[in-house]
Short mmCIF file of C-alpha atoms in Angstrom, two decimals:
data_model
loop_
_atom_site.label_atom_id
_atom_site.label_comp_id
_atom_site.label_asym_id
_atom_site.label_seq_id
_atom_site.Cartn_x
_atom_site.Cartn_y
_atom_site.Cartn_z
CA UNK M 1 84.56 115.84 116.47
CA UNK M 2 83.73 118.25 113.69
CA UNK M 3 86.27 120.71 112.30
CA UNK M 4 84.20 123.65 113.60
CA UNK M 5 84.35 122.15 117.08
CA UNK M 6 88.08 121.63 116.77
CA UNK M 7 88.56 125.30 115.86
CA UNK M 8 86.83 126.22 119.11
CA UNK M 9 89.36 124.39 121.25
CA UNK M 10 91.76 126.42 123.36
CA UNK M 11 94.82 125.46 121.33
CA UNK M 12 93.21 126.31 117.98
CA UNK M 13 91.83 129.65 119.13
CA UNK M 14 95.20 130.53 120.66
CA UNK M 15 96.98 129.66 117.40
CA UNK M 16 94.54 131.78 115.38
CA UNK M 17 94.96 134.70 117.76
CA UNK M 18 98.77 134.47 117.73
CA UNK M 19 98.90 134.24 113.94
CA UNK M 20 96.90 137.45 113.57
CA UNK M 21 98.53 139.22 116.53
CA UNK M 22 102.10 138.45 115.46
CA UNK M 23 101.46 139.56 111.86
CA UNK M 24 99.90 142.84 112.98
CA UNK M 25 102.58 143.44 115.63
CA UNK M 26 105.51 142.68 113.35
CA UNK M 27 104.32 144.75 110.38
CA UNK M 28 102.91 147.48 112.60
CA UNK M 29 106.25 147.88 114.37
CA UNK M 30 108.83 147.14 111.66
CA UNK M 31 107.35 149.11 108.77
CA UNK M 32 106.90 152.43 110.64
CA UNK M 33 110.28 151.97 112.31
CA UNK M 34 112.16 151.54 109.05
CA UNK M 35 110.55 154.60 107.47
CA UNK M 36 113.38 156.39 109.29
CA UNK M 37 115.64 155.11 106.48
CA UNK M 38 116.41 157.32 104.62
CA UNK M 39 113.76 159.74 105.84
CA UNK M 40 115.62 160.71 109.02
CA UNK M 41 119.15 160.73 107.63
CA UNK M 42 119.10 164.52 107.89
CA UNK M 43 118.97 164.18 111.68
CA UNK M 44 122.47 162.69 111.82
CA UNK M 45 124.92 165.13 113.46
CA UNK M 46 128.16 165.92 111.62
CA UNK M 47 131.06 168.33 112.17
CA UNK M 48 132.85 170.60 109.67
CA UNK M 49 136.16 171.98 110.96
CA UNK M 50 137.86 174.62 108.83
CA UNK M 51 141.48 175.24 109.84
CA UNK M 52 142.42 176.63 106.41
CA UNK M 53 144.19 179.98 106.50
CA UNK M 54 143.04 180.86 102.95
CA UNK M 55 139.72 181.62 101.32
CA UNK M 56 139.11 178.20 99.73
CA UNK M 57 138.50 176.48 103.04
CA UNK M 58 135.95 179.04 104.13
CA UNK M 59 134.18 178.78 100.79
CA UNK M 60 134.00 174.98 100.97
CA UNK M 61 132.84 174.98 104.59
CA UNK M 62 130.08 177.46 103.76
CA UNK M 63 128.96 175.53 100.69
CA UNK M 64 128.88 172.26 102.61
CA UNK M 65 126.77 173.79 105.38
CA UNK M 66 124.31 175.12 102.82
CA UNK M 67 124.08 172.05 100.60
CA UNK M 68 124.55 168.99 102.81
CA UNK M 69 121.22 167.43 103.88
CA UNK M 70 121.97 167.56 107.61
CA UNK M 71 120.18 169.77 110.10
CA UNK M 72 122.79 169.49 112.87
CA UNK M 73 126.22 170.61 111.68
CA UNK M 74 128.81 171.54 114.31
CA UNK M 75 131.46 174.06 113.29
CA UNK M 76 132.55 175.56 116.59
CA UNK M 77 134.61 172.55 117.63
CA UNK M 78 138.22 171.42 117.33
CA UNK M 79 139.20 168.52 115.13
CA UNK M 80 140.52 166.63 118.15
CA UNK M 81 137.23 166.93 120.03
CA UNK M 82 135.22 166.07 116.91
CA UNK M 83 137.20 162.86 116.40
CA UNK M 84 136.64 161.97 120.05
CA UNK M 85 132.88 162.49 119.62
CA UNK M 86 133.02 160.35 116.49
CA UNK M 87 134.63 157.52 118.48
CA UNK M 88 131.59 157.59 120.79
CA UNK M 89 129.19 157.80 117.81
CA UNK M 90 128.01 161.23 118.94
CA UNK M 91 128.89 162.38 115.42
CA UNK M 92 128.34 160.55 112.14
CA UNK M 93 130.99 162.31 110.05
CA UNK M 94 133.93 164.66 110.63
CA UNK M 95 135.04 166.90 107.76
CA UNK M 96 138.42 168.54 108.39
CA UNK M 97 139.89 171.19 106.06
CA UNK M 98 143.61 171.44 106.92
CA UNK M 99 145.50 174.68 107.50
CA UNK M 100 147.48 174.56 104.23
CA UNK M 101 144.58 173.56 101.97
CA UNK M 102 144.32 176.84 100.00
CA UNK M 103 148.09 177.12 99.72
CA UNK M 104 148.39 173.60 98.32
CA UNK M 105 145.54 174.19 95.87
CA UNK M 106 147.23 177.30 94.51
CA UNK M 107 150.50 175.44 94.08
CA UNK M 108 148.76 172.49 92.45
CA UNK M 109 150.19 170.07 94.97
CA UNK M 110 148.67 166.62 95.25
CA UNK M 111 148.60 166.98 99.02
CA UNK M 112 145.66 169.38 98.76
CA UNK M 113 143.04 167.18 100.38
CA UNK M 114 140.21 167.29 102.88
CA UNK M 115 139.87 164.62 105.55
CA UNK M 116 136.54 162.82 105.82
CA UNK M 117 136.49 160.53 108.88
CA UNK M 118 133.85 157.83 109.39
CA UNK M 119 133.38 155.40 112.29
CA UNK M 120 132.36 151.90 111.22
CA UNK M 121 131.81 150.58 114.75
CA UNK M 122 128.18 151.66 114.90
CA UNK M 123 124.88 151.52 113.07
CA UNK M 124 125.29 150.08 109.58
CA UNK M 125 123.08 152.69 107.92
CA UNK M 126 125.28 155.52 109.23
CA UNK M 127 128.59 154.27 107.81
CA UNK M 128 127.06 153.34 104.43
CA UNK M 129 125.24 156.69 104.17
CA UNK M 130 128.33 158.68 105.10
CA UNK M 131 130.41 156.81 102.52
CA UNK M 132 127.89 157.73 99.83
CA UNK M 133 127.83 161.37 100.96
CA UNK M 134 131.64 161.60 100.99
CA UNK M 135 131.88 160.05 97.52
CA UNK M 136 129.49 162.67 96.13
CA UNK M 137 131.30 165.55 97.88
CA UNK M 138 134.69 164.41 96.60
CA UNK M 139 133.39 164.08 93.06
CA UNK M 140 132.11 167.65 93.03
CA UNK M 141 135.17 169.14 94.73
CA UNK M 142 137.53 167.23 92.48
CA UNK M 143 135.87 168.63 89.37
CA UNK M 144 135.73 172.16 90.79
CA UNK M 145 139.32 172.39 91.95
CA UNK M 146 140.94 170.57 89.04
CA UNK M 147 140.10 173.42 86.68
CA UNK M 148 140.80 176.13 89.25
CA UNK M 149 144.19 174.68 90.21
CA UNK M 150 145.34 174.01 86.68
CA UNK M 151 144.31 177.46 85.53
CA UNK M 152 146.25 179.08 88.36
CA UNK M 153 149.37 177.05 87.64
CA UNK M 154 149.35 177.85 83.92
CA UNK M 155 148.82 181.58 84.52
CA UNK M 156 151.93 181.59 86.71
CA UNK M 157 153.86 180.60 83.60
CA UNK M 158 152.45 183.59 81.69
CA UNK M 159 149.96 181.48 79.73
CA UNK M 160 147.06 183.69 78.63
CA UNK M 161 143.99 183.31 80.81
CA UNK M 162 141.74 182.08 78.02
CA UNK M 163 144.28 179.51 76.89
CA UNK M 164 144.94 178.48 80.49
CA UNK M 165 141.24 177.80 81.00
CA UNK M 166 141.16 175.54 77.94
CA UNK M 167 144.31 173.65 78.94
CA UNK M 168 143.10 173.29 82.52
CA UNK M 169 140.64 170.58 81.54
CA UNK M 170 143.48 168.40 80.29
CA UNK M 171 145.55 168.60 83.46
CA UNK M 172 145.31 165.79 85.96
CA UNK M 173 143.20 166.57 88.97
CA UNK M 174 145.23 167.64 91.96
CA UNK M 175 142.52 167.44 94.63
CA UNK M 176 142.09 164.10 96.38
CA UNK M 177 139.56 163.56 99.15
CA UNK M 178 141.16 161.69 102.03
CA UNK M 179 138.59 159.24 103.41
CA UNK M 180 139.61 157.97 106.85
CA UNK M 181 137.80 155.01 108.37
CA UNK M 182 138.27 154.34 112.06
CA UNK M 183 137.37 151.11 113.86
CA UNK M 184 137.09 149.16 110.61
CA UNK M 185 134.88 146.08 110.66
CA UNK M 186 136.02 143.04 108.64
CA UNK M 187 134.23 142.40 105.37
CA UNK M 188 131.05 140.41 105.63
CA UNK M 189 127.59 141.26 106.96
CA UNK M 190 128.05 138.57 109.61
CA UNK M 191 130.62 140.82 111.32
CA UNK M 192 128.40 143.91 111.19
CA UNK M 193 125.47 142.01 112.66
CA UNK M 194 127.39 140.03 115.31
CA UNK M 195 126.59 142.52 118.15
CA UNK M 196 122.88 142.33 117.34
CA UNK M 197 122.81 138.55 116.86
CA UNK M 198 124.65 137.86 120.13
CA UNK M 199 122.26 140.18 121.93
CA UNK M 200 119.14 138.69 120.35
CA UNK M 201 120.31 135.14 121.06
CA UNK M 202 120.50 136.03 124.74
CA UNK M 203 117.27 138.04 124.73
CA UNK M 204 115.06 135.46 123.02
CA UNK M 205 116.50 132.64 125.12
CA UNK M 206 115.94 134.67 128.28
CA UNK M 207 112.37 135.56 127.28
CA UNK M 208 111.46 131.91 126.73
CA UNK M 209 113.36 130.96 129.88
CA UNK M 210 111.39 133.56 131.85
CA UNK M 211 108.12 132.03 130.71
CA UNK M 212 109.27 128.51 131.69
CA UNK M 213 110.87 129.41 135.03
CA UNK M 214 108.05 131.69 136.16
CA UNK M 215 105.71 128.85 135.21
CA UNK M 216 107.77 126.56 137.43
CA UNK M 217 107.56 129.20 140.17
CA UNK M 218 103.77 129.21 139.98
CA UNK M 219 103.54 125.42 139.82
CA UNK M 220 105.79 125.02 142.86
CA UNK M 221 103.81 127.36 145.12
CA UNK M 222 103.06 125.59 148.37
CA UNK M 223 106.18 123.46 148.16
CA UNK M 224 108.43 126.28 149.42
CA UNK M 225 108.07 129.91 150.41
CA UNK M 226 107.71 132.39 147.58
CA UNK M 227 110.98 134.04 148.65
CA UNK M 228 112.83 130.75 148.31
CA UNK M 229 111.14 129.97 145.00
CA UNK M 230 112.07 133.40 143.64
CA UNK M 231 115.67 132.75 144.64
CA UNK M 232 115.53 129.38 142.89
CA UNK M 233 114.23 131.10 139.74
CA UNK M 234 117.16 133.52 139.73
CA UNK M 235 119.68 130.76 140.43
CA UNK M 236 118.30 128.61 137.61
CA UNK M 237 118.39 131.61 135.26
CA UNK M 238 122.03 132.27 136.19
CA UNK M 239 122.95 128.63 135.53
CA UNK M 240 121.27 128.78 132.12
CA UNK M 241 122.95 132.12 131.42
CA UNK M 242 126.43 130.70 132.06
CA UNK M 243 125.96 127.53 129.99
CA UNK M 244 124.12 129.16 127.07
CA UNK M 245 126.54 132.10 126.93
CA UNK M 246 129.61 129.89 126.67
CA UNK M 247 127.96 127.93 123.86
CA UNK M 248 126.71 131.07 122.06
CA UNK M 249 130.10 132.77 122.17
CA UNK M 250 131.76 129.53 121.09
CA UNK M 251 129.57 129.43 117.97
CA UNK M 252 130.39 133.09 117.28
CA UNK M 253 134.12 132.31 117.49
CA UNK M 254 133.79 129.36 115.11
CA UNK M 255 132.16 131.55 112.45
CA UNK M 256 133.36 135.14 112.95
CA UNK M 257 136.69 134.45 114.72
CA UNK M 258 137.00 137.58 116.92
CA UNK M 259 140.20 138.21 118.87
CA UNK M 260 140.91 135.52 121.45
CA UNK M 261 141.75 138.20 124.03
CA UNK M 262 138.08 139.23 124.06
CA UNK M 263 136.63 135.78 124.81
CA UNK M 264 136.09 136.07 128.56
CA UNK M 265 134.88 139.66 128.27
CA UNK M 266 132.30 138.66 125.67
CA UNK M 267 131.18 135.64 127.71
CA UNK M 268 130.81 137.87 130.78
CA UNK M 269 128.74 140.39 128.86
CA UNK M 270 126.57 137.65 127.38
CA UNK M 271 125.86 136.26 130.87
CA UNK M 272 124.91 139.75 132.06
CA UNK M 273 122.83 140.24 128.91
CA UNK M 274 120.88 137.03 129.63
CA UNK M 275 120.20 137.91 133.27
CA UNK M 276 119.12 141.46 132.48
CA UNK M 277 116.85 140.33 129.65
CA UNK M 278 115.48 137.53 131.85
CA UNK M 279 114.35 139.92 134.57
CA UNK M 280 113.21 142.51 132.02
CA UNK M 281 110.91 140.04 130.26
CA UNK M 282 109.85 138.29 133.48
CA UNK M 283 108.05 141.42 134.71
CA UNK M 284 105.04 140.91 132.45
CA UNK M 285 105.03 137.14 133.05
CA UNK M 286 105.04 137.59 136.83
CA UNK M 287 102.16 140.04 136.34
CA UNK M 288 100.02 138.25 133.74
CA UNK M 289 101.28 134.70 133.53
CA UNK M 290 101.39 133.21 130.03
CA UNK M 291 99.57 136.30 128.73
CA UNK M 292 102.69 138.29 129.53
CA UNK M 293 104.51 136.40 126.79
CA UNK M 294 102.11 137.86 124.24
CA UNK M 295 102.92 141.37 125.45
CA UNK M 296 106.65 140.61 125.40
CA UNK M 297 106.58 139.90 121.65
CA UNK M 298 105.88 143.46 120.43
CA UNK M 299 108.41 144.78 122.96
CA UNK M 300 111.00 142.42 121.46
CA UNK M 301 110.12 143.51 117.92
CA UNK M 302 110.36 147.16 118.89
CA UNK M 303 113.83 146.63 120.34
CA UNK M 304 115.14 145.09 117.11
CA UNK M 305 114.90 148.62 115.70
CA UNK M 306 115.62 150.50 118.93
CA UNK M 307 118.85 148.58 119.66
CA UNK M 308 120.95 150.86 117.44
CA UNK M 309 122.49 148.14 115.27
CA UNK M 310 120.89 149.45 112.08
CA UNK M 311 119.95 153.06 112.83
CA UNK M 312 121.11 155.45 115.54
CA UNK M 313 119.01 157.19 118.15
CA UNK M 314 119.27 160.39 116.12
CA UNK M 315 117.36 158.74 113.27
CA UNK M 316 114.75 156.86 115.31
CA UNK M 317 111.14 157.96 115.56
CA UNK M 318 110.20 159.04 119.09
CA UNK M 319 108.67 155.75 120.38
CA UNK M 320 111.74 153.76 119.34
CA UNK M 321 114.09 156.37 120.80
CA UNK M 322 112.21 156.24 124.11
CA UNK M 323 112.44 152.45 124.09
CA UNK M 324 116.21 152.58 123.50
CA UNK M 325 116.72 154.30 126.87
CA UNK M 326 115.20 151.39 128.83
CA UNK M 327 116.09 148.64 126.36
CA UNK M 328 118.66 146.06 127.50
CA UNK M 329 119.22 145.27 123.83
CA UNK M 330 120.39 148.82 123.04
CA UNK M 331 123.06 148.87 125.72
CA UNK M 332 124.17 145.33 124.90
CA UNK M 333 124.56 146.06 121.18
CA UNK M 334 126.50 149.26 121.81
CA UNK M 335 128.75 147.51 124.32
CA UNK M 336 129.48 144.76 121.79
CA UNK M 337 130.33 147.31 119.10
CA UNK M 338 132.74 149.03 121.48
CA UNK M 339 134.26 145.76 122.68
CA UNK M 340 134.53 143.92 119.35
CA UNK M 341 135.37 146.71 116.91
CA UNK M 342 135.66 150.04 118.72
CA UNK M 343 138.45 151.83 120.54
CA UNK M 344 136.40 153.09 123.48
CA UNK M 345 135.50 151.37 126.73
CA UNK M 346 132.19 149.45 126.78
CA UNK M 347 131.87 150.17 130.51
CA UNK M 348 129.23 152.96 130.27
CA UNK M 349 126.95 150.67 128.28
CA UNK M 350 127.64 147.71 130.57
CA UNK M 351 126.74 149.74 133.65
CA UNK M 352 123.61 151.08 131.97
CA UNK M 353 122.53 147.55 131.08
CA UNK M 354 123.23 146.38 134.64
CA UNK M 355 121.11 149.27 135.95
CA UNK M 356 118.18 148.20 133.76
CA UNK M 357 118.55 144.66 135.08
CA UNK M 358 118.72 145.80 138.71
CA UNK M 359 115.56 147.88 138.35
CA UNK M 360 113.79 144.99 136.59
CA UNK M 361 114.75 142.58 139.39
CA UNK M 362 113.50 145.01 142.04
CA UNK M 363 110.20 145.30 140.19
CA UNK M 364 109.92 141.50 140.05
CA UNK M 365 110.65 141.27 143.78
CA UNK M 366 107.93 143.85 144.46
CA UNK M 367 105.43 141.95 142.27
CA UNK M 368 106.14 138.68 144.06
CA UNK M 369 105.98 140.33 147.49
CA UNK M 370 102.83 142.39 146.92
CA UNK M 371 100.73 140.61 144.29
CA UNK M 372 101.48 136.93 144.83
CA UNK M 373 99.58 135.79 147.90
CA UNK M 374 101.53 133.61 150.33
CA UNK M 375 100.54 129.94 150.43
CA UNK M 376 101.06 127.52 153.31
CA UNK M 377 104.07 125.33 152.68
CA UNK M 378 103.07 121.70 152.37
CA UNK M 379 105.37 119.24 154.06
CA UNK M 380 106.04 116.07 152.09
CA UNK M 381 105.52 112.62 153.62
CA UNK M 382 109.26 111.98 153.54
CA UNK M 383 109.94 115.10 155.57
CA UNK M 384 107.18 114.16 158.04
CA UNK M 385 108.64 110.70 158.53
CA UNK M 386 112.12 112.17 158.92
CA UNK M 387 110.97 114.61 161.59
CA UNK M 388 109.02 111.86 163.38
CA UNK M 389 112.11 109.71 163.43
CA UNK M 390 114.14 112.58 164.88
CA UNK M 391 111.54 113.09 167.64
CA UNK M 392 111.36 109.44 168.60
CA UNK M 393 115.13 109.21 168.60
#
């Protein structure tokens, strides 16, 4: 056989196609998706709450609204509500100017600070960006108020204004920005990425499992009714989900060492994650056979951006945001963040993921019922002999 003939074989042409397709799909999905960083940072919602009774708080709040690069800034909200929204990642940053801020500044007290609260249990880009923003704000405010505070203190002691202004630069800064981090994640990128890696481990395994089990479904047609075979497919998937989830979570515990109290909850979510992803990816395979696996690849790549582990929905371009609403990966990642590091219940995300799985299973049932033609069940020789023996007996 010549090399040119070998290249025309089914395996070689399939390999060539997949090499080109995967390269185009990966770069065509990843590169546009990540242009949202830092391009869409301005879409992150923040809150500025001014409870200061003096003029300094109002001045700072106004300056922040004018100069911060965020389009959505909430001001008509209480600090308590803002912190609650931050817990749910509905806000990226909460800036709180306390009631006695102006008074403390005038007195030169070290307690004159502004609270900047950040939630780490969410997209990594958000927490890192907010930390950079807060550092820059604090640097500017510290310089501004150090001179103002020192000058006011010295003038109270009858120091001439001009001399007070000169001495002000030598006085220690009294303003300190109070950066508050809630739901802190342990150091190490492995901790930040654990929700995404657990989710992807289940998703990729389920996608490959869907291809194999649907293939077994097709190969077994005629040996049992399609209803029974579909049930067997789901039972086999559940068995794989249980075994693989226990092993996956065990590996995660060996490396990242989460709290032991969370073990069974994480295993349960991972089993649900597998089953939902299995039925989600099986739709295209039930429809198109092995060709459905090719279509599943770009959907998988799209979800690696749309799952919210790196960027939030607020930052995503429209196609990725749309995908996040039907993506099992998005709900799984958010549930893991809430369960592993957060202080809110993962239940809303769990129920949303279960809903996606239920709809996917119903679609698969409809495909099998309507598009897969029934085949006569062939009776094996053993069963024929058994029935004959029963009749003669």
